[in-house]
Tab-separated table of C-alpha atoms in Angstrom:
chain	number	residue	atom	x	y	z
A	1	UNK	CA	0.000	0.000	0.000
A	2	UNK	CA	1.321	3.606	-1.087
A	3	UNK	CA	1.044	6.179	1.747
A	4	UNK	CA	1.042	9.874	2.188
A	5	UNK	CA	2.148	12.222	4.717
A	6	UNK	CA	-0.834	14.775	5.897
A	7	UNK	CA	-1.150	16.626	8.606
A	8	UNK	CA	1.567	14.720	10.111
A	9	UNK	CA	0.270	11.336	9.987
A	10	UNK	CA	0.960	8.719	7.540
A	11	UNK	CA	-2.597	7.821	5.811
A	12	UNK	CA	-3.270	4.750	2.943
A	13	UNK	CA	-3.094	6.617	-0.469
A	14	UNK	CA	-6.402	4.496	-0.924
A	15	UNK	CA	-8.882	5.424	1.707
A	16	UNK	CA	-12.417	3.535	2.077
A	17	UNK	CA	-14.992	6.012	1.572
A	18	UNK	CA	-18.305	4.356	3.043
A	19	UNK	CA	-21.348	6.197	1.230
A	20	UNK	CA	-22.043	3.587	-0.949
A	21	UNK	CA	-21.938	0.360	1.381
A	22	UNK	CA	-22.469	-3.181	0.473
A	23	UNK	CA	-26.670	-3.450	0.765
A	24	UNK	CA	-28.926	-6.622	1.520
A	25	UNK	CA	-32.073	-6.839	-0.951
A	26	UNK	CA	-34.221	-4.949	1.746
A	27	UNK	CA	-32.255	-1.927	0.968
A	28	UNK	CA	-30.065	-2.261	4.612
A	29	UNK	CA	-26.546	-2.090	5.092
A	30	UNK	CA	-24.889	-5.512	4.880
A	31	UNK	CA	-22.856	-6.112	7.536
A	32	UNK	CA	-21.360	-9.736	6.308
A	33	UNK	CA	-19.792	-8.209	3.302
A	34	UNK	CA	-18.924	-4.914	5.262
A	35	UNK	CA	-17.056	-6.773	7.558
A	36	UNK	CA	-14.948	-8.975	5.281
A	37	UNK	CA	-14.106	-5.596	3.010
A	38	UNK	CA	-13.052	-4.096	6.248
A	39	UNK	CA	-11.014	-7.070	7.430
A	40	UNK	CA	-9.449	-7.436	3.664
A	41	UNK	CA	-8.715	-3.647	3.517
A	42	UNK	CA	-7.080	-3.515	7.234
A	43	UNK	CA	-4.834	-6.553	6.606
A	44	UNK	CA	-3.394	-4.814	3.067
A	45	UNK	CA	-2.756	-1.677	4.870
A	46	UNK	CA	-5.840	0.387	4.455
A	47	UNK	CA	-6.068	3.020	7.200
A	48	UNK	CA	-8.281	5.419	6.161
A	49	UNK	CA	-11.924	5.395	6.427
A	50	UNK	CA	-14.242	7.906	5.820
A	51	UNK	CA	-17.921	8.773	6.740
A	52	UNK	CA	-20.216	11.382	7.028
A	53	UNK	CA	-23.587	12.298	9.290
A	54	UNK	CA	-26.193	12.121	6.575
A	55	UNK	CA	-25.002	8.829	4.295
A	56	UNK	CA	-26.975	5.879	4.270
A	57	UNK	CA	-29.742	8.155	6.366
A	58	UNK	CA	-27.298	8.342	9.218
A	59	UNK	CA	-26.370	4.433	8.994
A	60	UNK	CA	-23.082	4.429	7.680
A	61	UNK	CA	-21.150	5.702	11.048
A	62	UNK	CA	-22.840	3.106	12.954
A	63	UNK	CA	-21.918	0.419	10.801
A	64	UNK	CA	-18.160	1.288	9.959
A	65	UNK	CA	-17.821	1.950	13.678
A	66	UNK	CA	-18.523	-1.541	14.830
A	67	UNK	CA	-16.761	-3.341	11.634
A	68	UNK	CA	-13.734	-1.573	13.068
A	69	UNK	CA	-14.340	-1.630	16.503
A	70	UNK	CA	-11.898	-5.270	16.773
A	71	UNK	CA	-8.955	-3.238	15.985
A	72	UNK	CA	-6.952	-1.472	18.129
A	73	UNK	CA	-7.871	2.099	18.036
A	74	UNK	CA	-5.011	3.313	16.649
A	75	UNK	CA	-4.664	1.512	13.592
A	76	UNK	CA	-7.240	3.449	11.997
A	77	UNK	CA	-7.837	6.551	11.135
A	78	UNK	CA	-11.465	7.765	10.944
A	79	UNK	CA	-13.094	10.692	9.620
A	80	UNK	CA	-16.600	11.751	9.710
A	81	UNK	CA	-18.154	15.189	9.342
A	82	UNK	CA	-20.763	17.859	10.810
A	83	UNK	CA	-23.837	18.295	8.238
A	84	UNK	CA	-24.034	22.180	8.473
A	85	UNK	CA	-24.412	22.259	4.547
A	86	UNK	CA	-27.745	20.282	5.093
A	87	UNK	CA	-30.920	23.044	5.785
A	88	UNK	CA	-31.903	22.047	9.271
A	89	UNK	CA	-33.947	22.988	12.171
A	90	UNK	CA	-31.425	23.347	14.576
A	91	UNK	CA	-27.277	23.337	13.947
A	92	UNK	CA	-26.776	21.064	17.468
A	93	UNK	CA	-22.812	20.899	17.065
A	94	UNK	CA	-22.612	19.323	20.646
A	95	UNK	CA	-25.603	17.373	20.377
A	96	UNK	CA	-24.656	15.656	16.890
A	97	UNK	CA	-20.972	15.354	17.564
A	98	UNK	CA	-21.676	13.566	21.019
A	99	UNK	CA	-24.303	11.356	18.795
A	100	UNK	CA	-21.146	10.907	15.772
A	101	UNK	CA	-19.059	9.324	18.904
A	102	UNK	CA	-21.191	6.977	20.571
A	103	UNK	CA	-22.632	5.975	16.786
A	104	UNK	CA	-19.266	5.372	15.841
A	105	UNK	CA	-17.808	3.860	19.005
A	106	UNK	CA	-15.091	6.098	19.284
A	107	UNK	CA	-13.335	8.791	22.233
A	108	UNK	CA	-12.232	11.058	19.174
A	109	UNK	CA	-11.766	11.463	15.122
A	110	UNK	CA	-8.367	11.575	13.982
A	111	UNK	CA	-10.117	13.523	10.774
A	112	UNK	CA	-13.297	15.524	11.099
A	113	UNK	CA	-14.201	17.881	8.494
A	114	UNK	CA	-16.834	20.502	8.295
A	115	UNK	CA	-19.366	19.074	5.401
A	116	UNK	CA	-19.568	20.577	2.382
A	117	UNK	CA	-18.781	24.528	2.423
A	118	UNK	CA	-20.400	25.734	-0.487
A	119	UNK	CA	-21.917	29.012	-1.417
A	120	UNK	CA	-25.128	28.499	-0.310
A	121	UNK	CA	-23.676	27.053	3.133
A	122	UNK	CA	-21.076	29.299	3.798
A	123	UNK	CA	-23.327	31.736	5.956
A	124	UNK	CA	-24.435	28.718	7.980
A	125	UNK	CA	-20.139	28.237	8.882
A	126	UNK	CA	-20.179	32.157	9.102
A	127	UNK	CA	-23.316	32.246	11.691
A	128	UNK	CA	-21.790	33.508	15.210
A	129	UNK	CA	-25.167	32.218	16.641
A	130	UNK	CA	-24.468	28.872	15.175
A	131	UNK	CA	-20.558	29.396	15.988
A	132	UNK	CA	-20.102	26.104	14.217
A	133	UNK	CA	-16.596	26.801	13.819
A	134	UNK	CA	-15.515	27.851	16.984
A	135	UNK	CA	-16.922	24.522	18.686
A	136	UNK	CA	-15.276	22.452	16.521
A	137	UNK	CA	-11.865	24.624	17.027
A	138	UNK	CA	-12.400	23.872	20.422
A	139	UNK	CA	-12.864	20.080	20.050
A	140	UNK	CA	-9.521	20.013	18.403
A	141	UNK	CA	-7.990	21.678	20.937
A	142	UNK	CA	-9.853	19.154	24.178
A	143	UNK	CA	-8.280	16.385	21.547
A	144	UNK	CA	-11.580	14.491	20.326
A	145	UNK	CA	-10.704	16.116	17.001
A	146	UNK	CA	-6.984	15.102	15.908
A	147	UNK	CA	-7.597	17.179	12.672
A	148	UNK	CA	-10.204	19.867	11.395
A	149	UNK	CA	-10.770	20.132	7.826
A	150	UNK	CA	-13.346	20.974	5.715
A	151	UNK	CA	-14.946	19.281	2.270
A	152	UNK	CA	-16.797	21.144	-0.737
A	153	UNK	CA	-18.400	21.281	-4.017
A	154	UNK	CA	-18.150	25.043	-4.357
A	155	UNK	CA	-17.203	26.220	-7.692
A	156	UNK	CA	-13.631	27.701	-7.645
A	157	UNK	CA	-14.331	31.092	-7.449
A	158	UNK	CA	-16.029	30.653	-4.432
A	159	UNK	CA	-13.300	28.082	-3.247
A	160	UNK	CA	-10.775	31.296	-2.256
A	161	UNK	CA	-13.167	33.272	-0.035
A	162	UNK	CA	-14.135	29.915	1.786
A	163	UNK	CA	-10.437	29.518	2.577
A	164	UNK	CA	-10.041	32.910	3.351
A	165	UNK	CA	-12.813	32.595	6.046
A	166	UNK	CA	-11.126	29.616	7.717
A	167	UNK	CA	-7.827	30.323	7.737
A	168	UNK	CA	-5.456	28.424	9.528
A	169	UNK	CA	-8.273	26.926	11.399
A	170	UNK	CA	-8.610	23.734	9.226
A	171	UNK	CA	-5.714	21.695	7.928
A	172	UNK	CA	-7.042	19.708	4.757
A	173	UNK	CA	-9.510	20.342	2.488
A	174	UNK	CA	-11.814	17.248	0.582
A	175	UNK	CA	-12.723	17.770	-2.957
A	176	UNK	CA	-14.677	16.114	-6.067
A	177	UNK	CA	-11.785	15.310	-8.421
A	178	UNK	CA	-11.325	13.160	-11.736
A	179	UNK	CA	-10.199	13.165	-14.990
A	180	UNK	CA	-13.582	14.430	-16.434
A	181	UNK	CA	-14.154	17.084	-13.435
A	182	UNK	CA	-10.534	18.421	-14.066
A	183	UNK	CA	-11.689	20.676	-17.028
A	184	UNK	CA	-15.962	20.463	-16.481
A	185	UNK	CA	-16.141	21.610	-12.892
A	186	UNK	CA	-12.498	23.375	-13.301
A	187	UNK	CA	-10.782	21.162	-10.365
A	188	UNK	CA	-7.428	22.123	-12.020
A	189	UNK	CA	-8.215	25.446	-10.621
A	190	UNK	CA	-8.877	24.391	-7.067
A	191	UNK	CA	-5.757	21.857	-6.986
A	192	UNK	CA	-3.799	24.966	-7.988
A	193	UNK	CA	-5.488	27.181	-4.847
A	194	UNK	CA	-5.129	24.557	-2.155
A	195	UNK	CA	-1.904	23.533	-3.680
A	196	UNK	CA	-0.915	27.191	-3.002
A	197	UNK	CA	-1.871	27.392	0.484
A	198	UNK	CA	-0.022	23.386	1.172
A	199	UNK	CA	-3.070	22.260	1.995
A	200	UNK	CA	-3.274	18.101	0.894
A	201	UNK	CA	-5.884	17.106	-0.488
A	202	UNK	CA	-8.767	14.276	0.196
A	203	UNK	CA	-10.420	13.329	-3.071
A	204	UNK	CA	-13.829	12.388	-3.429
A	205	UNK	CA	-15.480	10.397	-6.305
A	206	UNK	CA	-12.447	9.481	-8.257
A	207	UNK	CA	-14.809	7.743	-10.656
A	208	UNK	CA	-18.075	9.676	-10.480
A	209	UNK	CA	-20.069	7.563	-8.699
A	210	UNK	CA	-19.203	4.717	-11.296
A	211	UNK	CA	-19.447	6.711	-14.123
A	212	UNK	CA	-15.885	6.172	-15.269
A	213	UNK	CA	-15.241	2.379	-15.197
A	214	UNK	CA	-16.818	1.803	-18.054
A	215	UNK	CA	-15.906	4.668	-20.856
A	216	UNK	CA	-17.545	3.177	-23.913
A	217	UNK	CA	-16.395	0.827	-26.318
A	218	UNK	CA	-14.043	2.754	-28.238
A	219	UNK	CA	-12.213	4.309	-25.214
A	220	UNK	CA	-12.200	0.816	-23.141
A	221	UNK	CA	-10.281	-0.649	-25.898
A	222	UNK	CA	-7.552	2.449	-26.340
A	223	UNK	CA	-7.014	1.587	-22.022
A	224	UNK	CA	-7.071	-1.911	-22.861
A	225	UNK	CA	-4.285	-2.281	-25.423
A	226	UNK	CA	-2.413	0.538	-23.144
A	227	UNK	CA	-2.347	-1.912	-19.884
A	228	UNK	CA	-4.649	-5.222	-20.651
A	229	UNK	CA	-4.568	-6.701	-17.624
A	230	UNK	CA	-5.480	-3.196	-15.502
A	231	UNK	CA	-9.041	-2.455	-14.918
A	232	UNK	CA	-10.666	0.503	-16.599
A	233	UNK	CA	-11.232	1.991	-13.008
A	234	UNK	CA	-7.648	1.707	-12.001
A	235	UNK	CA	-6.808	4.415	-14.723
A	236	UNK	CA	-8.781	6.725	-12.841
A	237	UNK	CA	-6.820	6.298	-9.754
A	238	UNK	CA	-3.325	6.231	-11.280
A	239	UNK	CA	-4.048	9.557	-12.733
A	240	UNK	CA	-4.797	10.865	-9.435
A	241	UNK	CA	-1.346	9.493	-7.980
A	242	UNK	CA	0.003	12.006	-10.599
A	243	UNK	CA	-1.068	14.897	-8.865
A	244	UNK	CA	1.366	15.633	-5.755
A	245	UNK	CA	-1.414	17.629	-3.921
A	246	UNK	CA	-3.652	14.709	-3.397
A	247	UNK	CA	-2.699	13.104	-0.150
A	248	UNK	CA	-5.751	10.261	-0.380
A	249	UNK	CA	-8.545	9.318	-2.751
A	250	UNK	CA	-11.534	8.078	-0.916
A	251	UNK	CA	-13.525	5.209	-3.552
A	252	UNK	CA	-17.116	4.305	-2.026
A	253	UNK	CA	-16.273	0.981	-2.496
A	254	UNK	CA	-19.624	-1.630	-2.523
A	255	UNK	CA	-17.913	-4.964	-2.692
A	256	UNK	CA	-14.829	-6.822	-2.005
A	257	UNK	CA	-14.042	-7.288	-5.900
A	258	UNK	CA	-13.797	-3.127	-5.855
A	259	UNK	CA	-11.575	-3.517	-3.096
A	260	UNK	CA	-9.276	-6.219	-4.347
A	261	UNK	CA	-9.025	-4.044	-7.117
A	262	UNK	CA	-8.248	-0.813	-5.916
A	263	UNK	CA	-6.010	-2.465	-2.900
A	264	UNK	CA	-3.982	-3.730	-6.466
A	265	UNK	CA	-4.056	-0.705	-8.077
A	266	UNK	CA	-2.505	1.364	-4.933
A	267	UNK	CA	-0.174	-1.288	-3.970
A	268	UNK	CA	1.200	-1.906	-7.021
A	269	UNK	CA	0.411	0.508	-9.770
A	270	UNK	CA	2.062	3.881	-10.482
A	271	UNK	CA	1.352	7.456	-11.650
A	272	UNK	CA	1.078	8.304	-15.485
A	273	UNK	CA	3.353	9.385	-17.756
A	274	UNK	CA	2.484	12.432	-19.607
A	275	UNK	CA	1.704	10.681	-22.532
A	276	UNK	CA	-1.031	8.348	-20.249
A	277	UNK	CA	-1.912	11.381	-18.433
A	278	UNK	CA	-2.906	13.649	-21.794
A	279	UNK	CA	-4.660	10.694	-23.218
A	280	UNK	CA	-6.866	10.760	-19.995
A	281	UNK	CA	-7.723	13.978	-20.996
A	282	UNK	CA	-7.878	13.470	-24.142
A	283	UNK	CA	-10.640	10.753	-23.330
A	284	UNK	CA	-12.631	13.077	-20.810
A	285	UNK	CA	-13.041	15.583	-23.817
A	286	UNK	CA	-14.845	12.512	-25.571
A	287	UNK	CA	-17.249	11.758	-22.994
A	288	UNK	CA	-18.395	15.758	-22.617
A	289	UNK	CA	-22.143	16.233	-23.280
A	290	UNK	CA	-23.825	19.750	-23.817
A	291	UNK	CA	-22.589	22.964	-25.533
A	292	UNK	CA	-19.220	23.467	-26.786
A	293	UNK	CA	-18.879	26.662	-24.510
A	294	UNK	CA	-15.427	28.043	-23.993
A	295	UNK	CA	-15.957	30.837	-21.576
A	296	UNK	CA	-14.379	33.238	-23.871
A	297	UNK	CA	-17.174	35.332	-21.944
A	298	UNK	CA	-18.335	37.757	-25.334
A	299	UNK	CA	-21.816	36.916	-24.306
A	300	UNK	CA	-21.611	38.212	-20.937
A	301	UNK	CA	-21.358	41.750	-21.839
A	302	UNK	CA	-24.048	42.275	-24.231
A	303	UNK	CA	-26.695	40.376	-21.709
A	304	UNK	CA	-29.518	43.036	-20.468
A	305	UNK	CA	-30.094	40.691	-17.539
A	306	UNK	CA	-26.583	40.827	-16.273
A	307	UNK	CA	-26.362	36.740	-16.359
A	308	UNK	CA	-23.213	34.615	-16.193
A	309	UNK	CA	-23.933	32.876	-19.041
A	310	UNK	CA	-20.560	30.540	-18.931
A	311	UNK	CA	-21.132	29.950	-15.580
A	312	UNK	CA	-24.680	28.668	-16.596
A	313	UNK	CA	-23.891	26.742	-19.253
A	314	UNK	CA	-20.857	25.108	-17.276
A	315	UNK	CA	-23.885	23.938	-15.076
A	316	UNK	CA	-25.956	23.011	-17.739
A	317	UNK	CA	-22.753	20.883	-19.269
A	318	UNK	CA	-22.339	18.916	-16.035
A	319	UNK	CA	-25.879	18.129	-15.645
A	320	UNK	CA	-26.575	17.024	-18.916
A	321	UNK	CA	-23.384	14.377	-18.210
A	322	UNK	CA	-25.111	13.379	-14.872
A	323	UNK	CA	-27.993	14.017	-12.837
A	324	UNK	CA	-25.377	16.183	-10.242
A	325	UNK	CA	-27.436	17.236	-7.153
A	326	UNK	CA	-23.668	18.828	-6.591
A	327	UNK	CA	-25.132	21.504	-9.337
A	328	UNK	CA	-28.396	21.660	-7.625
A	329	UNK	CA	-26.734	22.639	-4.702
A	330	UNK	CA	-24.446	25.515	-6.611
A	331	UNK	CA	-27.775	26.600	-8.274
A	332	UNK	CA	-29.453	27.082	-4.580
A	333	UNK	CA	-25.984	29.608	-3.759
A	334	UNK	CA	-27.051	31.404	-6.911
A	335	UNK	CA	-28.948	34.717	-6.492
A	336	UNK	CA	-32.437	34.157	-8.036
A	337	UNK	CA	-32.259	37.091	-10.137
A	338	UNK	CA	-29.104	35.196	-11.594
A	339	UNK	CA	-30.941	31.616	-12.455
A	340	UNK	CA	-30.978	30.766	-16.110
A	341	UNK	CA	-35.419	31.380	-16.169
A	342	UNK	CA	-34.177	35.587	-16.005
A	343	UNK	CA	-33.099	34.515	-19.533
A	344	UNK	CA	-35.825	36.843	-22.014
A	345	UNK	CA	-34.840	35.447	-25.208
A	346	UNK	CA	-33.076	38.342	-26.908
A	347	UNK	CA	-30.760	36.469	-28.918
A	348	UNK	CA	-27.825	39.103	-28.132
A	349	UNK	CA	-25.524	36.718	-26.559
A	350	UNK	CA	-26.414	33.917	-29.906
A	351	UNK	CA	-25.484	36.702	-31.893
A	352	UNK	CA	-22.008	36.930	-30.579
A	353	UNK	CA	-21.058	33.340	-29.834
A	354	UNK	CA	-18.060	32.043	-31.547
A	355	UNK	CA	-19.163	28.601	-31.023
A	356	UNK	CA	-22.660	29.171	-32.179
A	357	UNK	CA	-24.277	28.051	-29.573
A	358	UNK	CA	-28.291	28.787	-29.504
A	359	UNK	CA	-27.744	29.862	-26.239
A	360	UNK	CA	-31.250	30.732	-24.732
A	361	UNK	CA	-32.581	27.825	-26.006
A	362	UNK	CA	-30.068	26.036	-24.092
A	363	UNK	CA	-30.779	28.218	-21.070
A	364	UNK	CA	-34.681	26.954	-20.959
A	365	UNK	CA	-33.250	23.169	-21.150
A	366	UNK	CA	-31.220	24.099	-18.131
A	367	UNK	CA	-34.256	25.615	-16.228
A	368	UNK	CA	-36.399	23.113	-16.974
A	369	UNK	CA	-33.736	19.694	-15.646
A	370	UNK	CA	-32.679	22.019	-12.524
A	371	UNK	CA	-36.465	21.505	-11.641
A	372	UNK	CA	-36.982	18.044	-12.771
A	373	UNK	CA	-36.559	15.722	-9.338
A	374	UNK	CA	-36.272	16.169	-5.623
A	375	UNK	CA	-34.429	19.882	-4.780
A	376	UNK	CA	-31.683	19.817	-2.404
A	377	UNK	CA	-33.774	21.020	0.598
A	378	UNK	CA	-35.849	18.080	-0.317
A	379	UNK	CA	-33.081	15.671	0.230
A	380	UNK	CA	-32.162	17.810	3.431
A	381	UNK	CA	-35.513	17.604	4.842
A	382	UNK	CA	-35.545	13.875	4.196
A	383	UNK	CA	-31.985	13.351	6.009
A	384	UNK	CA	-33.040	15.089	8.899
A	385	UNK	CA	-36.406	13.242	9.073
A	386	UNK	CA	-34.336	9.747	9.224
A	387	UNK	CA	-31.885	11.110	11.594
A	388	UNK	CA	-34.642	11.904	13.831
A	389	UNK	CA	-35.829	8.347	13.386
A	390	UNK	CA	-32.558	6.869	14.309
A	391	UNK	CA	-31.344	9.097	17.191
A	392	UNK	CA	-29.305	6.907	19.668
């Protein structure tokens, strides 16, 4: 197994990220086939593991906790986080973190990161009433936190004034980061701002949720004559060994097959070459769906309605590839006045598009999937309702 140093520790370049657990047919987490990934991960040097409040409707802390609770607590790292990106009645920090130890089994995290600091969250972290923060500063400092960090799906702009705001408070930072996301959600931009600060870097779906082990036909077979006896997934990983910043990639792995795999891959398999690493890219530009929009940013100026029309269609782009609740979420930071439905159908941004793109028709499209299926408050409310349900 390849390790990092972060923070001082040495952490599993492969971490087990546990929101999308084995499952019995009755939709319930199965605790058989948890148990022998966990056992198979800890004996090939696996250290990291990684949960969070909310997955599996609050499930998934109680069930890694006790599938590691036969090894000696410090063998293990474990990270969790506080869901103050989630819209909820009441931001208990004590009351939930007390509830994250005793669900987990634990006297402390060695990693606890604030969840998801996005734009539409950030005044939730910024709320002195709240003073989420603060109380986890002080945790840190009474040791049940070993290290405070924070995760997010903020765009990059946004990225800067969120680090800005904590300051030397947190010490790593968790991002979505890929092949695919390194150019569509501009990741090479927020590698470049952490990187700049020395901040390492967790990464979260290194495959999109599946999405890239299985590339199509014709870009299977180019990874297949490259390395025949490496699994399409394992690409995805040894592209992320390439990028110094990233101190662990967390894979939600849902069987011991992924495991075996991705225990091979980071035990045995190195970082691309530049050739490798350009053909990655190469590949993500294949699998792009939407509008050909370069953010050259001529449209922008002309607009009576004062939109951000690449910033739009960047969000229409990475819909259109998945159904992303992560855009969802950016579109809920957005100021209404900004959404793409302000869009009256002028044509003066058309007009001036190099790429020809029929740009308010394309911002309807976009209006119309960002309200097709449940909103993110939706989801919230429904999180909340189940941790109410479980409450221990």
């Amino acid at each position: 197994m390849q390790y990092s140093k972060a923070c001082g520790e040495e952490i599993s370049k492969l971490a087990f990220g546990t929101m999308r657990l084995p499952l019995k047919e009755d939709g319930s987490i199965d605790p058989d086939q948890l148990n022998a990934m966990t056992d198979y991960a800890m004996e090939h040097g696996v250290n990291y593991y990684d949960t969070a409040y909310p997955y599996h409707d609050g499930r998934s802390e109680i069930a890694i906790g006790k599938a590691l609770a036969k090894y000696p607590r410090e063998s293990f790292k474990l990270a969790t986080k506080f869901p103050g990106h989630q819209f909820m009645k009441k931001y208990d920090c004590e009351g939930i973190f007390n509830e994250q130890l005793k669900k987990c089994g634990v006297e402390y995290f060695d990693f606890y990161l604030l969840h998801n600091i996005y734009e539409n969250s950030l005044s939730t972290y910024k709320n002195k009433e709240y003073g989420i923060v603060d109380y986890f500063v002080k945790q840190k400092e009474l040791g049940k936190i070993r290290h405070l960090g924070f995760s997010t799906h903020a765009r990059a702009e946004n990225l800067e004034e969120i680090l800005d705001f904590l300051g030397d408070r947190v010490e790593f930072c968790q991002i979505q980061l890929n092949y695919l996301d390194w150019t569509l959600q501009d990741a090479k931009k927020k590698i470049e701002l952490l990187g700049a600060r020395g901040i390492p870097v967790m990464v979260m779906e290194p495959v999109r949720g599946g999405k890239l082990t299985d590339l199509g036909e014709e870009n299977n077979a180019r990874l297949k004559e490259a390395r025949p006896e490496e699994s399409i997934a394992s690409w995805s990983f040894r592209w992320l060994m390439s990028i110094p910043e990233v101190a662990a990639v967390l894979s939600g792995m849902s069987n011991l097959d992924q495991m075996k795999d991705n225990i091979k891959t980071f035990s045995e398999g190195a970082s691309l070459n530049k050739e490798e690493w350009d053909m990655m890219l190469d590949i993500a530009e294949t699998m792009k769906v939407g509008v050909p929009c370069t953010a050259c940013r001529y449209c922008v100026a002309g607009c009576p309605m004062g939109l951000d029309i690449p910033m739009l269609l960047a969000g229409y782009n990475d819909l259109k590839f998945a159904n992303a609740m992560t855009v969802k979420m950016q579109m809920d930071g957005t100021p209404e006045d900004k959404w793409p439905d302000k869009c009256i159908g002028c044509g003066a941004c058309a007009a001036v598009c190099p790429q020809h793109i029929d740009i308010p028709g394309t911002l309807k499209e976009f209006d119309e999937m960002l309200h097709t299926g449940p909103t993110w408050a939706d989801m919230c409310r429904q999180r909340e309702e189940a941790a109410e349900k479980l409450r221990i």
